[in-house]
PDB file of C-alpha atoms in Angstrom:
ATOM      1  CA  UNK A   1      28.271 -56.917  -1.522  1.00  0.00           C
ATOM      2  CA  UNK A   2      31.873 -55.816  -2.534  1.00  0.00           C
ATOM      3  CA  UNK A   3      34.816 -57.193  -0.933  1.00  0.00           C
ATOM      4  CA  UNK A   4      33.519 -60.454   0.837  1.00  0.00           C
ATOM      5  CA  UNK A   5      32.139 -60.787   4.145  1.00  0.00           C
ATOM      6  CA  UNK A   6      33.509 -57.627   5.829  1.00  0.00           C
ATOM      7  CA  UNK A   7      31.247 -56.471   8.732  1.00  0.00           C
ATOM      8  CA  UNK A   8      31.903 -52.999   7.302  1.00  0.00           C
ATOM      9  CA  UNK A   9      30.116 -52.060   4.190  1.00  0.00           C
ATOM     10  CA  UNK A  10      28.161 -49.013   3.103  1.00  0.00           C
ATOM     11  CA  UNK A  11      25.071 -50.875   3.420  1.00  0.00           C
ATOM     12  CA  UNK A  12      25.751 -52.075   6.940  1.00  0.00           C
ATOM     13  CA  UNK A  13      26.842 -48.746   7.939  1.00  0.00           C
ATOM     14  CA  UNK A  14      23.599 -47.065   6.717  1.00  0.00           C
ATOM     15  CA  UNK A  15      21.652 -49.762   8.577  1.00  0.00           C
ATOM     16  CA  UNK A  16      23.569 -49.458  11.826  1.00  0.00           C
ATOM     17  CA  UNK A  17      23.106 -45.520  11.686  1.00  0.00           C
ATOM     18  CA  UNK A  18      19.384 -46.018  11.123  1.00  0.00           C
ATOM     19  CA  UNK A  19      19.022 -48.469  14.062  1.00  0.00           C
ATOM     20  CA  UNK A  20      20.898 -46.297  16.375  1.00  0.00           C
ATOM     21  CA  UNK A  21      18.820 -43.246  15.243  1.00  0.00           C
ATOM     22  CA  UNK A  22      15.657 -45.227  15.861  1.00  0.00           C
ATOM     23  CA  UNK A  23      16.831 -46.221  19.357  1.00  0.00           C
ATOM     24  CA  UNK A  24      17.668 -42.795  20.257  1.00  0.00           C
ATOM     25  CA  UNK A  25      14.321 -41.319  18.785  1.00  0.00           C
ATOM     26  CA  UNK A  26      12.362 -44.023  20.989  1.00  0.00           C
ATOM     27  CA  UNK A  27      14.259 -42.805  24.083  1.00  0.00           C
ATOM     28  CA  UNK A  28      16.003 -46.084  24.508  1.00  0.00           C
ATOM     29  CA  UNK A  29      19.614 -46.458  26.144  1.00  0.00           C
ATOM     30  CA  UNK A  30      21.771 -49.402  24.939  1.00  0.00           C
ATOM     31  CA  UNK A  31      20.942 -51.034  28.258  1.00  0.00           C
ATOM     32  CA  UNK A  32      17.095 -50.350  28.078  1.00  0.00           C
ATOM     33  CA  UNK A  33      17.102 -51.810  24.528  1.00  0.00           C
ATOM     34  CA  UNK A  34      19.231 -54.789  25.597  1.00  0.00           C
ATOM     35  CA  UNK A  35      17.027 -55.532  28.302  1.00  0.00           C
ATOM     36  CA  UNK A  36      13.986 -55.751  25.875  1.00  0.00           C
ATOM     37  CA  UNK A  37      16.131 -58.025  23.617  1.00  0.00           C
ATOM     38  CA  UNK A  38      17.339 -60.187  26.540  1.00  0.00           C
ATOM     39  CA  UNK A  39      21.001 -59.534  25.419  1.00  0.00           C
ATOM     40  CA  UNK A  40      24.018 -57.844  27.046  1.00  0.00           C
ATOM     41  CA  UNK A  41      24.189 -54.070  26.465  1.00  0.00           C
ATOM     42  CA  UNK A  42      27.441 -54.760  24.771  1.00  0.00           C
ATOM     43  CA  UNK A  43      25.556 -56.360  21.936  1.00  0.00           C
ATOM     44  CA  UNK A  44      23.922 -53.156  21.124  1.00  0.00           C
ATOM     45  CA  UNK A  45      27.173 -51.413  20.981  1.00  0.00           C
ATOM     46  CA  UNK A  46      28.749 -53.877  18.788  1.00  0.00           C
ATOM     47  CA  UNK A  47      25.941 -53.654  16.433  1.00  0.00           C
ATOM     48  CA  UNK A  48      25.942 -49.798  16.350  1.00  0.00           C
ATOM     49  CA  UNK A  49      29.611 -49.736  15.982  1.00  0.00           C
ATOM     50  CA  UNK A  50      29.515 -52.237  13.046  1.00  0.00           C
ATOM     51  CA  UNK A  51      31.538 -54.844  15.179  1.00  0.00           C
ATOM     52  CA  UNK A  52      28.739 -57.328  14.718  1.00  0.00           C
ATOM     53  CA  UNK A  53      26.257 -58.011  12.028  1.00  0.00           C
ATOM     54  CA  UNK A  54      22.672 -59.036  12.646  1.00  0.00           C
ATOM     55  CA  UNK A  55      21.137 -62.098  11.108  1.00  0.00           C
ATOM     56  CA  UNK A  56      17.726 -61.733   9.662  1.00  0.00           C
ATOM     57  CA  UNK A  57      15.794 -62.987  12.598  1.00  0.00           C
ATOM     58  CA  UNK A  58      17.887 -60.858  15.056  1.00  0.00           C
ATOM     59  CA  UNK A  59      17.293 -57.663  12.836  1.00  0.00           C
ATOM     60  CA  UNK A  60      13.597 -58.382  12.934  1.00  0.00           C
ATOM     61  CA  UNK A  61      13.539 -58.857  16.696  1.00  0.00           C
ATOM     62  CA  UNK A  62      15.663 -55.677  17.049  1.00  0.00           C
ATOM     63  CA  UNK A  63      13.165 -53.689  14.944  1.00  0.00           C
ATOM     64  CA  UNK A  64      10.233 -55.145  17.073  1.00  0.00           C
ATOM     65  CA  UNK A  65      11.819 -54.151  20.257  1.00  0.00           C
ATOM     66  CA  UNK A  66      12.101 -50.757  18.740  1.00  0.00           C
ATOM     67  CA  UNK A  67       8.659 -50.753  17.418  1.00  0.00           C
ATOM     68  CA  UNK A  68       9.901 -49.872  13.965  1.00  0.00           C
ATOM     69  CA  UNK A  69       9.241 -51.324  10.473  1.00  0.00           C
ATOM     70  CA  UNK A  70      12.177 -53.612   9.420  1.00  0.00           C
ATOM     71  CA  UNK A  71      11.266 -52.652   5.787  1.00  0.00           C
ATOM     72  CA  UNK A  72      12.256 -49.075   6.556  1.00  0.00           C
ATOM     73  CA  UNK A  73      15.530 -50.316   7.654  1.00  0.00           C
ATOM     74  CA  UNK A  74      16.230 -52.203   4.689  1.00  0.00           C
ATOM     75  CA  UNK A  75      15.191 -49.429   2.509  1.00  0.00           C
ATOM     76  CA  UNK A  76      17.887 -47.249   4.251  1.00  0.00           C
ATOM     77  CA  UNK A  77      20.444 -49.809   3.892  1.00  0.00           C
ATOM     78  CA  UNK A  78      19.666 -50.234   0.164  1.00  0.00           C
ATOM     79  CA  UNK A  79      19.691 -46.597  -0.911  1.00  0.00           C
TER      80      UNK A  79
END
């Protein structure tokens, strides 16, 4: 990763775009996904707007709530 611990990186941007697309394709609003995750809906917005990063466990739970394969998200982030 270039430039330290910035929340904004190309990899994180690609991941956030992928997560948002998956949420929308599954028909979830930020609120409905947040209910599945047990988080405030603002959490989803912060993740999608790159204001907050997900740790590994959060990322896996996020993907499970969306019923998507986390490895697909990682591939998107790394390409």
